[in-house]
Coordinates of C-alpha atoms in Angstrom, one line a residue:
M1 CA -32.7 24.8 29.3
G2 CA -31.6 22.6 32.2
Y3 CA -33.4 19.8 34.0
N4 CA -34.9 22.2 36.6
D5 CA -36.3 24.3 33.8
W6 CA -38.0 21.3 32.2
S7 CA -39.4 20.3 35.5
D8 CA -40.8 23.8 36.2
L9 CA -42.4 23.8 32.8
G10 CA -44.1 20.5 33.4
N11 CA -45.3 21.6 36.8
D12 CA -46.8 24.8 35.3
I13 CA -48.7 22.9 32.7
R14 CA -49.9 20.3 35.2
R15 CA -51.1 23.1 37.5
M16 CA -53.0 24.8 34.7
V17 CA -54.7 21.5 33.7
D18 CA -55.6 20.7 37.4
E19 CA -57.1 24.2 37.9
A20 CA -59.2 23.8 34.7
V21 CA -60.4 20.4 35.7
S22 CA -61.3 21.6 39.2
S23 CA -63.1 24.7 38.1
G24 CA -64.6 23.1 35.0
D25 CA -63.5 26.2 33.0
F26 CA -61.4 25.2 30.0
R27 CA -61.9 28.4 28.0
R28 CA -58.4 29.7 28.6
L29 CA -56.5 26.4 29.0
D30 CA -55.3 26.2 25.4
E31 CA -54.1 29.9 25.4
N32 CA -52.3 29.5 28.7
I33 CA -50.6 26.3 27.6
R34 CA -49.6 27.7 24.2
R35 CA -48.1 30.8 25.9
T36 CA -46.2 28.6 28.3
V37 CA -44.8 26.4 25.6
T38 CA -43.8 29.4 23.5
D39 CA -41.9 30.8 26.4
G40 CA -40.2 27.5 26.9
L41 CA -39.1 27.3 23.2
E42 CA -37.7 30.8 23.4
N43 CA -35.7 29.8 26.5
L44 CA -34.5 26.7 24.7
G45 CA -33.3 28.8 21.8
D46 CA -31.5 31.2 24.1
S47 CA -29.8 28.2 25.9
L48 CA -28.6 26.7 22.6
K49 CA -27.2 30.0 21.5
K50 CA -25.4 30.6 24.7
G51 CA -24.1 27.0 24.6
M52 CA -22.7 27.5 21.1
E53 CA -21.1 30.8 22.1
S54 CA -19.6 29.2 25.2
L55 CA -18.2 26.3 23.1
A56 CA -16.7 28.8 20.6
A57 CA -15.1 30.8 23.5
E58 CA -13.6 27.7 25.0
R59 CA -12.1 26.5 21.7
P60 CA -8.4 27.4 21.5
E61 CA -7.2 30.0 18.9
P62 CA -6.7 28.0 15.7
R63 CA -3.1 27.7 14.4
R64 CA -2.2 29.2 11.1
Q65 CA -2.8 26.4 8.7
P66 CA -0.7 25.7 5.6
A67 CA -2.0 26.6 2.2
A68 CA -3.3 23.1 1.7
R69 CA -5.5 23.4 4.8
R70 CA -6.7 26.9 3.9
G71 CA -8.2 25.7 0.6
R72 CA -5.6 26.9 -1.8
S73 CA -4.4 23.4 -2.7
P74 CA -5.8 21.5 -5.7
L75 CA -5.6 18.4 -3.6
F76 CA -7.9 19.2 -0.7
A77 CA -11.3 20.8 -0.4
R78 CA -12.3 23.3 2.2
T79 CA -14.6 22.0 4.8
I80 CA -16.0 25.2 6.2
G81 CA -19.3 24.6 4.5
A82 CA -19.5 21.1 6.0
Q83 CA -18.8 22.4 9.5
A84 CA -21.4 25.1 9.2
G85 CA -23.9 22.6 7.9
G86 CA -23.1 20.3 10.8
V87 CA -23.6 23.1 13.3
A88 CA -26.9 24.1 11.6
L89 CA -28.2 20.5 11.7
I90 CA -27.3 20.1 15.4
A91 CA -29.0 23.5 16.2
A92 CA -32.1 22.8 14.1
G93 CA -32.4 19.2 15.3
C94 CA -32.1 20.1 18.9
T95 CA -34.5 23.0 18.6
V96 CA -37.2 20.9 16.9
A97 CA -36.6 18.0 19.1
G98 CA -37.0 20.2 22.2
G99 CA -40.2 21.6 20.9
C100 CA -41.6 18.2 20.1
L101 CA -40.7 16.9 23.6
I102 CA -42.5 19.9 25.2
A103 CA -45.6 19.3 23.0
L104 CA -45.6 15.6 23.7
L105 CA -45.3 16.3 27.4
V106 CA -48.4 18.6 27.1
F107 CA -50.3 15.8 25.3
L108 CA -49.2 13.4 28.0
I109 CA -50.5 15.6 30.8
M110 CA -53.7 16.2 28.9
S111 CA -54.1 12.5 28.4
L112 CA -53.6 11.9 32.1
A113 CA -56.3 14.5 32.7
G114 CA -58.7 12.7 30.4
L115 CA -58.6 15.5 27.9
A116 CA -56.9 13.7 25.0
G117 CA -59.0 12.9 22.0
A118 CA -58.4 11.3 18.6
V119 CA -57.0 14.5 17.2
L120 CA -54.5 14.8 20.0
S121 CA -53.5 11.1 19.5
V122 CA -52.8 11.7 15.8
S123 CA -50.9 14.9 16.6
A124 CA -48.8 13.0 19.2
G125 CA -48.0 10.4 16.6
I126 CA -46.9 13.1 14.1
L127 CA -44.8 14.8 16.7
G128 CA -43.1 11.5 17.6
A129 CA -42.1 11.0 14.0
V130 CA -40.9 14.6 13.8
L131 CA -38.9 14.1 17.0
V132 CA -37.2 11.0 15.5
L133 CA -36.3 13.0 12.3
A134 CA -35.0 15.9 14.4
A135 CA -32.9 13.6 16.5
G136 CA -31.5 12.1 13.3
A137 CA -30.7 15.5 11.9
A138 CA -28.8 16.4 15.1
L139 CA -26.8 13.1 14.9
A140 CA -26.1 13.7 11.3
G141 CA -24.7 17.1 12.1
K142 CA -22.6 15.7 14.8
S143 CA -21.2 13.0 12.4
L144 CA -20.5 15.7 9.8
L145 CA -18.6 17.8 12.2
G146 CA -16.6 14.8 13.4
R147 CA -15.7 13.8 9.8
A148 CA -14.6 17.4 9.0
K149 CA -12.3 17.3 12.1
R150 CA -10.9 13.9 11.0
F151 CA -10.3 15.2 7.5
G152 CA -8.1 17.9 8.9
R153 CA -6.1 15.3 10.9
Y154 CA -5.7 13.2 7.8
V155 CA -4.3 16.1 5.9
E156 CA -1.9 16.9 8.8
A157 CA -0.8 13.3 8.9
L158 CA 0.2 13.5 5.2
E159 CA 2.9 16.1 6.1
G160 CA 3.2 17.2 2.5
R161 CA 3.3 13.7 1.0
T162 CA 0.9 12.6 -1.7
Y163 CA 0.4 9.2 -0.2
C164 CA 0.1 7.6 3.2
D165 CA -0.5 4.2 4.7
I166 CA -4.0 3.8 6.1
K167 CA -2.5 2.1 9.1
E168 CA -0.7 5.3 9.9
L169 CA -3.9 7.4 9.7
A170 CA -5.7 4.9 11.9
E171 CA -2.9 5.3 14.5
R172 CA -3.1 9.1 14.3
T173 CA -6.9 9.2 14.9
G174 CA -7.2 6.3 17.2
K175 CA -9.7 4.6 14.9
S176 CA -9.8 1.1 13.5
L177 CA -8.5 0.3 10.0
R178 CA -11.9 -0.6 8.8
F179 CA -13.4 2.7 10.1
V180 CA -10.7 4.8 8.5
K181 CA -11.0 3.1 5.2
S182 CA -14.7 3.7 5.1
D183 CA -14.2 7.2 6.2
L184 CA -11.7 7.9 3.4
E185 CA -14.0 6.4 0.8
K186 CA -16.8 8.8 1.9
M187 CA -14.4 11.7 1.7
I188 CA -13.2 10.7 -1.7
R189 CA -16.8 10.4 -3.0
A190 CA -17.6 13.8 -1.5
R191 CA -14.5 15.2 -3.3
W192 CA -12.8 16.4 -0.1
F193 CA -9.7 14.7 -1.4
R194 CA -10.1 16.2 -4.9
Q195 CA -7.7 13.8 -6.5
G196 CA -8.0 11.1 -3.9
H197 CA -7.7 7.3 -4.6
L198 CA -7.2 4.2 -2.6
D199 CA -4.7 1.6 -3.9
R200 CA -6.0 -1.7 -5.2
Q201 CA -5.2 -3.4 -1.9
E202 CA -7.0 -0.6 -0.1
T203 CA -4.1 -0.1 2.3
C204 CA -2.8 3.3 1.1
L205 CA -4.4 6.7 0.5
I206 CA -3.1 8.5 -2.6
V207 CA -4.1 12.2 -3.0
S208 CA -2.5 13.1 -6.3
E209 CA -3.4 12.1 -9.8
E210 CA 0.3 12.1 -10.8
T211 CA 1.2 9.8 -7.9
Y212 CA -1.7 7.6 -8.7
R213 CA -0.6 7.3 -12.4
Q214 CA 2.9 6.4 -11.2
Y215 CA 1.4 3.8 -8.8
L216 CA -0.7 2.2 -11.7
E217 CA 2.4 2.1 -13.9
S218 CA 4.4 0.4 -11.2
E219 CA 1.6 -2.1 -10.7
K220 CA 1.5 -2.8 -14.4
Q221 CA 5.3 -3.4 -14.4
A222 CA 5.0 -5.6 -11.3
E223 CA 2.3 -7.6 -13.0
L224 CA 4.4 -8.1 -16.1
R225 CA 7.3 -9.2 -13.9
R226 CA 5.0 -11.7 -12.0
K227 CA 3.8 -13.1 -15.3
E228 CA 7.4 -13.4 -16.6
E229 CA 8.4 -15.1 -13.4
Q230 CA 5.5 -17.5 -13.6
E231 CA 6.4 -18.4 -17.2
R232 CA 10.0 -18.8 -16.3
A233 CA 9.1 -21.0 -13.3
G234 CA 6.8 -23.1 -15.6
R235 CA 9.6 -23.6 -18.1
E236 CA 12.0 -24.6 -15.4
R237 CA 9.5 -27.1 -14.1
R238 CA 9.1 -28.6 -17.5
E239 CA 12.8 -28.7 -18.1
N240 CA 13.5 -30.2 -14.7
E241 CA 11.0 -32.9 -14.9
G242 CA 13.6 -35.5 -15.9
L243 CA 16.1 -34.5 -13.3
S244 CA 16.7 -36.1 -9.9
E245 CA 15.6 -34.5 -6.7
E246 CA 19.2 -33.6 -5.8
I247 CA 19.7 -31.8 -9.2
R248 CA 16.4 -29.9 -8.9
K249 CA 17.3 -28.6 -5.5
M250 CA 20.7 -27.5 -6.8
M251 CA 19.0 -25.7 -9.7
E252 CA 16.6 -24.0 -7.3
T253 CA 19.4 -22.9 -5.0
G254 CA 21.3 -21.6 -8.0
R255 CA 18.4 -19.6 -9.3
A256 CA 18.1 -18.0 -5.8
Y257 CA 21.8 -17.0 -6.0
I258 CA 21.4 -15.6 -9.5
E259 CA 18.4 -13.5 -8.4
K260 CA 20.4 -12.2 -5.5
I261 CA 23.3 -11.2 -7.7
E262 CA 20.9 -9.5 -10.0
R263 CA 19.3 -7.5 -7.2
S264 CA 22.8 -6.4 -5.9
N265 CA 23.6 -5.3 -9.4
D266 CA 20.5 -3.1 -9.5
A267 CA 21.3 -1.7 -6.0
I268 CA 24.9 -0.8 -6.9
P269 CA 25.1 2.2 -9.2
G270 CA 28.8 2.2 -10.3
E271 CA 29.2 1.4 -14.0
E272 CA 32.5 -0.5 -13.8
I273 CA 31.5 -2.8 -10.9
S274 CA 28.1 -3.3 -12.5
E275 CA 29.8 -4.7 -15.6
K276 CA 31.7 -7.1 -13.3
I277 CA 28.6 -8.2 -11.6
S278 CA 26.7 -8.7 -14.9
H279 CA 29.6 -10.8 -16.2
M280 CA 29.5 -12.9 -13.0
Q281 CA 25.7 -13.4 -13.4
T282 CA 26.2 -14.6 -16.9
I283 CA 28.9 -17.1 -15.9
V284 CA 26.9 -18.5 -13.0
E285 CA 23.8 -18.9 -15.2
R286 CA 25.8 -20.8 -17.8
I287 CA 27.3 -23.0 -15.0
F288 CA 23.8 -24.1 -13.9
E289 CA 22.7 -24.5 -17.5
R290 CA 25.6 -26.9 -17.9
L291 CA 24.5 -28.7 -14.7
K292 CA 21.1 -29.2 -16.3
E293 CA 22.5 -30.5 -19.5
N294 CA 25.0 -32.8 -17.7
P295 CA 23.9 -33.8 -14.2
D296 CA 27.0 -35.9 -13.8
C297 CA 29.0 -32.8 -13.1
A298 CA 27.1 -32.1 -9.9
D299 CA 30.0 -33.4 -7.8
D300 CA 32.3 -30.9 -9.4
L301 CA 30.0 -28.1 -8.1
R302 CA 30.0 -28.9 -4.4
R303 CA 32.5 -26.4 -3.4
F304 CA 31.1 -23.8 -5.8
M305 CA 27.6 -24.2 -4.2
D306 CA 28.7 -24.5 -0.5
Y307 CA 31.4 -21.9 -0.4
Y308 CA 32.1 -19.7 -3.4
L309 CA 28.5 -18.6 -4.1
P310 CA 27.7 -17.8 -0.4
T311 CA 30.9 -15.9 -0.1
T312 CA 30.2 -13.9 -3.3
V313 CA 26.8 -12.9 -1.9
K314 CA 28.4 -11.8 1.3
L315 CA 30.9 -9.6 -0.6
L316 CA 28.1 -8.0 -2.6
D317 CA 26.1 -7.3 0.5
A318 CA 29.1 -5.7 2.1
Y319 CA 29.7 -3.6 -1.0
E320 CA 26.1 -2.4 -0.9
E321 CA 26.5 -1.4 2.7
L322 CA 29.7 0.5 2.1
D323 CA 28.3 2.2 -1.0
R324 CA 25.2 3.5 1.0
Q325 CA 27.4 5.5 3.4
P326 CA 26.9 9.2 2.8
V327 CA 30.6 9.9 3.6
Q328 CA 33.1 7.9 1.6
G329 CA 36.2 7.9 3.8
E330 CA 39.5 6.2 3.1
N331 CA 38.6 2.9 4.8
I332 CA 35.3 2.7 2.8
R333 CA 37.0 3.4 -0.5
T334 CA 39.7 0.8 0.3
G335 CA 37.2 -1.8 1.2
K336 CA 35.2 -1.2 -2.0
Q337 CA 38.4 -1.5 -4.1
E338 CA 39.4 -4.8 -2.4
I339 CA 35.9 -6.2 -3.1
E340 CA 36.1 -5.1 -6.8
K341 CA 39.5 -6.9 -7.1
T342 CA 38.1 -10.0 -5.5
L343 CA 35.2 -10.0 -7.9
D344 CA 37.7 -10.1 -10.8
T345 CA 39.4 -13.1 -9.2
L346 CA 36.1 -14.8 -8.7
N347 CA 35.0 -14.2 -12.3
L348 CA 38.3 -15.7 -13.5
A349 CA 37.8 -18.7 -11.2
F350 CA 34.2 -19.2 -12.3
E351 CA 35.2 -19.0 -16.0
K352 CA 37.8 -21.8 -15.4
L353 CA 35.2 -23.8 -13.5
L354 CA 32.7 -23.4 -16.4
D355 CA 35.5 -24.4 -18.9
S356 CA 36.3 -27.5 -16.8
L357 CA 32.7 -28.6 -17.0
F358 CA 33.1 -29.0 -20.8
E359 CA 36.3 -31.1 -20.4
D360 CA 34.6 -34.4 -21.2
T361 CA 32.8 -32.9 -24.1
A362 CA 36.0 -31.4 -25.5
W363 CA 37.7 -34.8 -25.1
D364 CA 34.9 -36.6 -26.8
V365 CA 35.1 -34.1 -29.7
A366 CA 38.8 -34.5 -30.0
T367 CA 38.4 -38.3 -30.1
D368 CA 35.7 -38.1 -32.7
I369 CA 37.9 -35.8 -34.9
A370 CA 40.8 -38.2 -34.6
V371 CA 38.7 -41.2 -35.6
L372 CA 37.2 -39.2 -38.5
Q373 CA 40.6 -38.2 -39.8
T374 CA 41.8 -41.8 -39.6
M375 CA 38.9 -43.1 -41.6
L376 CA 39.3 -40.4 -44.2
A377 CA 42.9 -41.2 -44.6
Q378 CA 42.1 -44.9 -45.0
E379 CA 39.6 -44.2 -47.7
G380 CA 42.1 -42.0 -49.5
L381 CA 39.9 -38.9 -49.0
T382 CA 42.3 -36.7 -47.2
E383 CA 43.8 -33.7 -48.9
Q384 CA 47.3 -35.3 -49.0
K385 CA 46.0 -38.5 -50.7
L386 CA 44.0 -36.4 -53.2
K387 CA 47.2 -34.5 -54.3
A388 CA 49.0 -37.8 -54.8
V389 CA 46.6 -38.7 -57.6
S390 CA 47.6 -36.6 -60.7
P391 CA 45.3 -35.6 -63.5
E392 CA 47.4 -37.5 -66.1
K393 CA 47.0 -40.8 -64.2
E394 CA 43.3 -40.2 -64.1
R395 CA 43.2 -39.9 -67.9

C-alpha cells in the first residue's frame, strides 16, 4: 500500500465521520469504518506479498555452494531456518504495524470529530504499545536476515581454513572490528559455528575443536617459554649485579647473539649443519660465561663482539635464505657448502679464543703446582725422597 492508498483510506474515513456528524446518524458508522479498515488490511497484505515476490524475483540465482555452506559440514550450521524466521518476523511485524497505524488513524479522526471516549483512549494506548512491539519484531527480523547473510560471508572468507583473523573478516564485510567480534560471539553462542571459539586475545576466529586444542597447546608452551625466559632473565640480573655497566651491556649483546644463533638452528633443517651451529652456540655461551667470571678479559673480546659475531649472524641468515629456495641449483648448493666450511673455521677460531681466555688461569695453576712440588721436595715428601729412606734404616 503506497502513500496515495494511505491518503485515500484516511479521506474515506474522514468523509464517513463528517457525514455521520452532519446527519446525526451514527448507526452505520462503526460498520462502515470496520469494513474500510478490513479492506485496507487486505490490500496491505497483498502489497507485502507482492513485494516479497518481487524481491525474490530480483535476487540473482544462487551459486552452487560448497558442502560446508549446504549444511553437510560439522563446522557450520544451516541458516535457512534463521532466514525464514527473519522473513516471518518482518512480514508479521509490518502487517501488525500497518493495522495498528490504520486503527490509530481512525481513532485520531474520531477524536477530532469529538467521538473519542475513555474506551477509545485506552484502546489507542494498547494499539500504540502493539505498534512498538510490531516495529521491534520487524527490526529483529531484519537484523536476523542480515546476520545470516554475514555468516555466509564469514564462511566464504575462511576459504577452507579452520581459523581466520578477525581483521580480515572485518575488511571483507566492511564492518568495524568491534562489530565483527560481537557478531561472531553471537553466532558462536547460537551454535552457527558449531565448534567455534575466539582466541584469548579475541583477534582470531577458530572454527575447529582440533585447531583450538592445538592453539591451547601452543599457548601453553609459549607460556612455559615466557616463564623460563623470565626466570633466566632474573638469574642473569642477580648474577650481573656486581658487574660494571660495560660488562652488563656486553653480556646482554652476547645473549641476543646466542638467541639468534639458536633461532637459525631451529630454522635450518639439515642435521650436519645443525650440529655445527649447536657446537658454535655452546662455545659462544662458554665465552660469555668466562667474561662474567673474569671481566678483565673484556678487551680480548672486542673484535669477537664487533666483527666475528655479526659476520656469523649474516652467514646464518644467508644460509637460511638459500635453504628456503624451492629449487636448489648449482650456485645455491655451492654457496651453502662455502658457508658450512666457514662455520667450521669459525668454530675452530672460537675454540682457540675460549682457550686463550683461560691462559692466565692455566699459568696460575702451573705456578701453584711448581711451588707445591718445591715445598714437598724441601720437606722430603716427594716420591723420590721417600724411596731414599729404606725400611732397614727406619728400624
